[in-house]
mmCIF file of C-alpha atoms in Angstrom:
data_model
loop_
_atom_site.group_PDB
_atom_site.id
_atom_site.type_symbol
_atom_site.label_atom_id
_atom_site.label_comp_id
_atom_site.label_asym_id
_atom_site.label_seq_id
_atom_site.Cartn_x
_atom_site.Cartn_y
_atom_site.Cartn_z
ATOM 1 C CA MET W 717 5.199 119.424 153.931
ATOM 2 C CA SER W 718 2.687 120.108 157.301
ATOM 3 C CA ILE W 719 -0.789 120.613 157.708
ATOM 4 C CA LEU W 720 -2.142 122.759 160.637
ATOM 5 C CA VAL W 721 -5.802 122.647 160.858
ATOM 6 C CA TYR W 722 -7.503 125.285 163.288
ATOM 7 C CA SER W 723 -11.073 125.937 164.428
ATOM 8 C CA ASP W 724 -11.637 129.208 162.682
ATOM 9 C CA LYS W 725 -10.863 131.681 160.190
ATOM 10 C CA GLN W 726 -9.390 134.063 162.809
ATOM 11 C CA THR W 727 -7.318 131.986 164.590
ATOM 12 C CA ALA W 728 -5.729 130.330 161.164
ATOM 13 C CA ALA W 729 -4.718 133.734 160.218
ATOM 14 C CA ALA W 730 -3.186 134.450 163.512
ATOM 15 C CA ALA W 731 -1.385 131.295 163.387
ATOM 16 C CA ALA W 732 -0.007 132.361 159.464
ATOM 17 C CA ALA W 733 0.843 135.725 160.659
ATOM 18 C CA THR W 734 2.808 134.016 163.888
ATOM 19 C CA LEU W 735 5.015 132.151 161.446
ATOM 20 C CA ILE W 736 5.608 135.269 159.247
ATOM 21 C CA ALA W 737 6.407 137.121 162.574
ATOM 22 C CA ALA W 738 9.088 134.251 163.807
ATOM 23 C CA GLN W 739 10.610 134.556 160.706
ATOM 24 C CA LEU W 740 11.044 138.317 160.815
ATOM 25 C CA ILE W 741 11.965 138.161 164.418
ATOM 26 C CA GLU W 742 14.981 135.071 163.629
ATOM 27 C CA LYS W 743 16.377 136.955 160.677
ATOM 28 C CA PRO W 744 15.538 140.672 160.615
ATOM 29 C CA SER W 745 16.777 140.831 157.032
ATOM 30 C CA THR W 746 14.689 138.294 155.760
ATOM 31 C CA VAL W 747 13.447 138.608 152.063
ATOM 32 C CA ILE W 748 9.817 137.690 152.083
ATOM 33 C CA GLY W 749 7.354 137.104 149.118
ATOM 34 C CA MET W 750 3.670 138.486 149.427
ATOM 35 C CA ASP W 751 0.689 137.123 147.554
ATOM 36 C CA TYR W 752 -2.386 138.994 147.603
ATOM 37 C CA ASP W 753 -6.001 138.052 148.028
ATOM 38 C CA GLU W 754 -8.796 138.858 150.458
ATOM 39 C CA ALA W 755 -8.476 135.375 152.114
ATOM 40 C CA LEU W 756 -5.135 136.945 153.169
ATOM 41 C CA HIS W 757 -6.491 140.205 154.637
ATOM 42 C CA PRO W 758 -6.654 138.697 158.210
ATOM 43 C CA VAL W 759 -3.388 138.011 157.843
ATOM 44 C CA TYR W 760 -2.354 141.150 157.213
ATOM 45 C CA ALA W 761 -4.454 142.718 159.817
ATOM 46 C CA SER W 762 -2.548 140.638 162.258
ATOM 47 C CA LEU W 763 0.961 141.332 161.207
ATOM 48 C CA ALA W 764 -0.283 145.011 161.169
ATOM 49 C CA ALA W 765 -1.380 144.704 164.702
ATOM 50 C CA MET W 766 1.563 143.310 165.962
ATOM 51 C CA THR W 767 3.835 146.145 164.197
ATOM 52 C CA GLY W 768 1.574 148.465 165.839
ATOM 53 C CA ASN W 769 2.177 146.909 169.428
ATOM 54 C CA GLY W 770 6.024 147.151 168.581
ATOM 55 C CA LEU W 771 6.568 143.329 168.378
ATOM 56 C CA LEU W 772 7.697 143.547 164.553
ATOM 57 C CA ASP W 773 10.795 145.690 163.064
ATOM 58 C CA TRP W 774 10.369 145.742 159.332
ATOM 59 C CA SER W 775 13.380 148.193 158.895
ATOM 60 C CA ARG W 776 15.834 145.476 157.221
ATOM 61 C CA ILE W 777 12.728 143.523 155.203
ATOM 62 C CA ARG W 778 13.013 143.226 151.729
ATOM 63 C CA LEU W 779 9.557 142.324 150.308
ATOM 64 C CA PHE W 780 8.381 141.217 146.941
ATOM 65 C CA GLN W 781 5.004 141.458 145.662
ATOM 66 C CA LEU W 782 4.188 138.374 143.953
ATOM 67 C CA CYS W 783 1.482 139.492 141.859
ATOM 68 C CA GLU W 784 0.191 142.848 140.066
ATOM 69 C CA TYR W 785 -2.702 143.506 137.649
ATOM 70 C CA LEU W 786 -1.597 145.407 134.322
ATOM 71 C CA ILE W 787 -2.884 148.733 133.617
ATOM 72 C CA SER W 788 -6.236 148.664 131.883
ATOM 73 C CA GLU W 789 -9.632 150.403 131.825
ATOM 74 C CA THR W 790 -10.872 147.338 134.136
ATOM 75 C CA ALA W 791 -8.047 147.236 136.638
ATOM 76 C CA SER W 792 -8.991 150.576 138.518
ATOM 77 C CA THR W 793 -7.094 149.922 141.764
ATOM 78 C CA SER W 794 -3.602 147.750 141.797
ATOM 79 C CA VAL W 795 -2.447 145.469 144.222
ATOM 80 C CA ARG W 796 0.073 147.632 145.336
ATOM 81 C CA ASP W 797 -2.501 150.271 146.395
ATOM 82 C CA ARG W 798 -4.334 147.460 148.501
ATOM 83 C CA LEU W 799 -1.018 146.218 150.092
ATOM 84 C CA PHE W 800 -0.033 149.553 150.704
ATOM 85 C CA GLU W 801 -3.121 150.076 153.158
ATOM 86 C CA LEU W 802 -3.342 146.646 154.749
ATOM 87 C CA LEU W 803 0.615 146.216 155.291
ATOM 88 C CA TYR W 804 3.352 148.355 153.563
ATOM 89 C CA GLU W 805 1.880 151.514 155.394
ATOM 90 C CA PRO W 806 1.192 149.918 158.711
ATOM 91 C CA ALA W 807 4.879 148.289 158.492
ATOM 92 C CA HIS W 808 6.293 151.673 157.763
ATOM 93 C CA LEU W 809 8.175 149.892 154.734
ATOM 94 C CA LEU W 810 10.132 152.398 152.875
ATOM 95 C CA ALA W 811 9.573 152.341 148.851
ATOM 96 C CA GLN W 812 12.983 150.880 148.541
ATOM 97 C CA GLN W 813 12.175 147.931 150.768
ATOM 98 C CA TYR W 814 9.254 146.461 148.301
ATOM 99 C CA TYR W 815 9.797 145.341 145.115
ATOM 100 C CA LEU W 816 6.743 145.522 142.645
ATOM 101 C CA PRO W 817 6.068 143.677 139.443
ATOM 102 C CA PRO W 818 5.712 146.240 136.349
ATOM 103 C CA ARG W 819 2.264 147.273 135.575
ATOM 104 C CA GLN W 820 3.217 148.157 132.020
ATOM 105 C CA SER W 821 6.251 147.558 129.709
ATOM 106 C CA GLU W 822 7.349 147.979 126.292
ATOM 107 C CA ASN W 823 9.491 144.760 126.841
ATOM 108 C CA TRP W 824 7.691 142.164 128.899
ATOM 109 C CA ALA W 825 10.520 139.508 128.869
ATOM 110 C CA LEU W 826 12.864 141.851 129.946
ATOM 111 C CA ALA W 827 10.806 143.064 132.649
ATOM 112 C CA CYS W 828 9.661 139.813 133.937
ATOM 113 C CA ASN W 829 13.548 138.689 133.950
ATOM 114 C CA ASP W 830 14.423 141.987 135.942
ATOM 115 C CA PHE W 831 11.912 140.934 138.741
ATOM 116 C CA GLU W 832 13.472 137.456 138.559
ATOM 117 C CA GLU W 833 17.081 138.963 138.682
ATOM 118 C CA SER W 834 15.894 141.133 141.758
ATOM 119 C CA ILE W 835 14.865 138.208 143.695
ATOM 120 C CA LEU W 836 17.945 136.382 143.005
ATOM 121 C CA SER W 837 20.302 139.213 143.537
ATOM 122 C CA LEU W 838 19.060 139.327 147.370
ATOM 123 C CA GLY W 839 19.489 135.477 147.364
ATOM 124 C CA GLY W 840 16.172 134.397 146.782
ATOM 125 C CA MET W 841 13.386 134.657 149.128
ATOM 126 C CA ASP W 842 13.338 133.260 152.746
ATOM 127 C CA ILE W 843 9.871 132.856 152.963
ATOM 128 C CA ALA W 844 6.517 133.304 151.013
ATOM 129 C CA LEU W 845 3.227 133.928 152.156
ATOM 130 C CA LEU W 846 0.404 132.544 150.027
ATOM 131 C CA THR W 847 -3.150 131.211 149.363
ATOM 132 C CA ILE W 848 -4.860 128.621 147.226
ATOM 133 C CA LYS W 849 -7.623 130.008 144.951
ATOM 134 C CA ASP W 850 -11.152 128.650 145.038
ATOM 135 C CA ASP W 851 -10.135 126.280 141.795
ATOM 136 C CA GLY W 852 -6.729 125.480 142.989
ATOM 137 C CA GLY W 853 -4.856 128.152 141.278
ATOM 138 C CA LEU W 854 -1.806 130.128 143.172
ATOM 139 C CA LEU W 855 -1.143 133.624 142.509
ATOM 140 C CA PHE W 856 -2.280 134.453 139.069
ATOM 141 C CA ASN W 857 -1.409 130.958 137.671
ATOM 142 C CA GLY W 858 -5.095 129.501 136.551
ATOM 143 C CA THR W 859 -6.077 126.020 136.131
ATOM 144 C CA GLY W 860 -6.262 124.279 132.857
ATOM 145 C CA GLY W 861 -3.207 125.429 131.041
ATOM 146 C CA ASP W 862 0.495 125.242 130.987
ATOM 147 C CA LEU W 863 2.430 126.809 133.931
ATOM 148 C CA ALA W 864 5.219 129.212 133.379
ATOM 149 C CA PRO W 865 8.261 128.422 135.320
ATOM 150 C CA ILE W 866 8.958 132.073 136.409
ATOM 151 C CA THR W 867 7.713 135.726 136.370
ATOM 152 C CA HIS W 868 5.111 136.012 133.536
ATOM 153 C CA VAL W 869 1.947 137.874 132.242
ATOM 154 C CA GLU W 870 -1.196 135.930 132.343
ATOM 155 C CA ALA W 871 -4.681 136.329 131.816
ATOM 156 C CA TYR W 872 -6.632 135.635 135.153
ATOM 157 C CA LYS W 873 -10.623 135.356 135.260
ATOM 158 C CA GLY W 874 -10.725 138.317 132.686
ATOM 159 C CA ALA W 875 -7.917 140.635 133.830
ATOM 160 C CA LYS W 876 -4.511 140.542 132.444
ATOM 161 C CA ALA W 877 -1.820 140.470 135.339
ATOM 162 C CA ILE W 878 1.756 139.647 136.062
ATOM 163 C CA CYS W 879 2.723 137.131 138.626
ATOM 164 C CA ALA W 880 5.878 134.947 139.842
ATOM 165 C CA GLY W 881 5.833 131.491 138.381
ATOM 166 C CA LEU W 882 5.598 128.159 139.869
ATOM 167 C CA THR W 883 9.673 127.650 139.993
ATOM 168 C CA THR W 884 10.048 131.246 141.453
ATOM 169 C CA VAL W 885 7.861 130.120 143.887
ATOM 170 C CA MET W 886 9.577 126.806 144.687
ATOM 171 C CA MET W 887 12.578 128.317 145.438
ATOM 172 C CA ALA W 888 11.552 130.153 148.478
ATOM 173 C CA LYS W 889 13.260 128.257 151.413
ATOM 174 C CA LYS W 890 9.783 128.123 153.357
ATOM 175 C CA LEU W 891 6.139 128.772 152.179
ATOM 176 C CA VAL W 892 3.215 129.711 154.425
ATOM 177 C CA VAL W 893 0.162 128.609 152.725
ATOM 178 C CA ILE W 894 -3.257 129.541 153.980
ATOM 179 C CA ALA W 895 -6.793 128.409 152.848
ATOM 180 C CA THR W 896 -9.781 129.102 155.026
ATOM 181 C CA GLY W 897 -13.786 128.546 154.078
ATOM 182 C CA LYS W 898 -16.066 126.166 153.369
ATOM 183 C CA ASP W 899 -15.571 127.356 149.673
ATOM 184 C CA LYS W 900 -11.674 126.293 149.432
ATOM 185 C CA ALA W 901 -12.928 122.705 150.830
ATOM 186 C CA GLN W 902 -12.732 121.070 147.202
ATOM 187 C CA ALA W 903 -9.531 123.019 145.974
ATOM 188 C CA VAL W 904 -7.814 122.180 149.106
ATOM 189 C CA SER W 905 -8.376 118.709 148.516
ATOM 190 C CA ARG W 906 -7.287 118.713 145.167
ATOM 191 C CA SER W 907 -4.192 120.690 146.116
ATOM 192 C CA LEU W 908 -2.991 118.707 149.007
ATOM 193 C CA LYS W 909 -4.335 114.928 148.356
ATOM 194 C CA GLY W 910 -4.617 114.829 144.466
ATOM 195 C CA SER W 911 -2.346 114.361 142.143
ATOM 196 C CA VAL W 912 0.755 116.977 141.090
ATOM 197 C CA GLY W 913 0.312 118.537 137.703
ATOM 198 C CA ASP W 914 -0.420 121.724 135.868
ATOM 199 C CA SER W 915 -4.264 121.313 136.041
ATOM 200 C CA VAL W 916 -4.332 122.340 139.816
ATOM 201 C CA PRO W 917 -1.244 124.598 140.066
ATOM 202 C CA ALA W 918 -1.315 124.633 144.104
ATOM 203 C CA SER W 919 -0.910 120.791 144.054
ATOM 204 C CA LEU W 920 3.068 121.316 143.275
ATOM 205 C CA LEU W 921 3.495 123.035 146.616
ATOM 206 C CA GLN W 922 3.559 119.185 147.866
ATOM 207 C CA LEU W 923 6.765 118.890 146.438
ATOM 208 C CA HIS W 924 8.112 121.641 148.570
ATOM 209 C CA ALA W 925 10.706 120.416 151.580
ATOM 210 C CA ASN W 926 9.296 123.105 153.782
ATOM 211 C CA ALA W 927 5.823 124.230 153.194
ATOM 212 C CA VAL W 928 3.282 124.755 155.901
ATOM 213 C CA PHE W 929 -0.390 124.147 154.904
ATOM 214 C CA ILE W 930 -2.649 126.354 157.683
ATOM 215 C CA LEU W 931 -6.445 125.648 157.140
ATOM 216 C CA ASP W 932 -9.460 126.107 159.406
ATOM 217 C CA GLU W 933 -11.816 123.181 159.761
ATOM 218 C CA GLU W 934 -14.127 124.150 156.850
ATOM 219 C CA ALA W 935 -11.061 124.231 154.384
ATOM 220 C CA ALA W 936 -10.042 120.878 155.815
ATOM 221 C CA SER W 937 -13.276 119.324 155.957
ATOM 222 C CA MET W 938 -12.744 117.265 152.867
ATOM 223 C CA LEU W 939 -9.241 116.082 153.438
#
């Protein structure tokens, strides 16, 4: 793994977006996995700006959205709706280009398996964009419990969600992981310097052969 530290959040976000852009330019048919978190908004904005300036062509990309809230009275907005506004629409992605985890199903085991098979059918993910949660969680894989290896339904901070498992993530050929802000400093330290284990899901990323961690100085302050 490699760790890159930048002076502030915006610079770090621009660096993460540049790595994603380089992959898309090098391989126009890239298969990309995409996390969702407010911490990633500056990265989405940077990618959208590059696209608007004519620097990126998404027409051959296949994108897997790696997490989604299940339909419920408390989940008024889906991850898909947020990402559509932030990235899918600015990137002019067609509906058949992005793959969404289901928000409801009569057979969750089958639905999760189908999502996994869709990734495998395209040869796996070439790259995945992720962030480390405040508690060291990854996607909706929270701390303190057994980690599911593949796509699964998870209870996360009071909401039911579906997300890719850690094995799914680790099978991506390259990972770009961004964490910014002082509130991420402890989680970053535990994830990058601590023991690898289920108690800190993001710590497993230490084992990935091609993971790039992008931090600002505040997030890196405890390394």
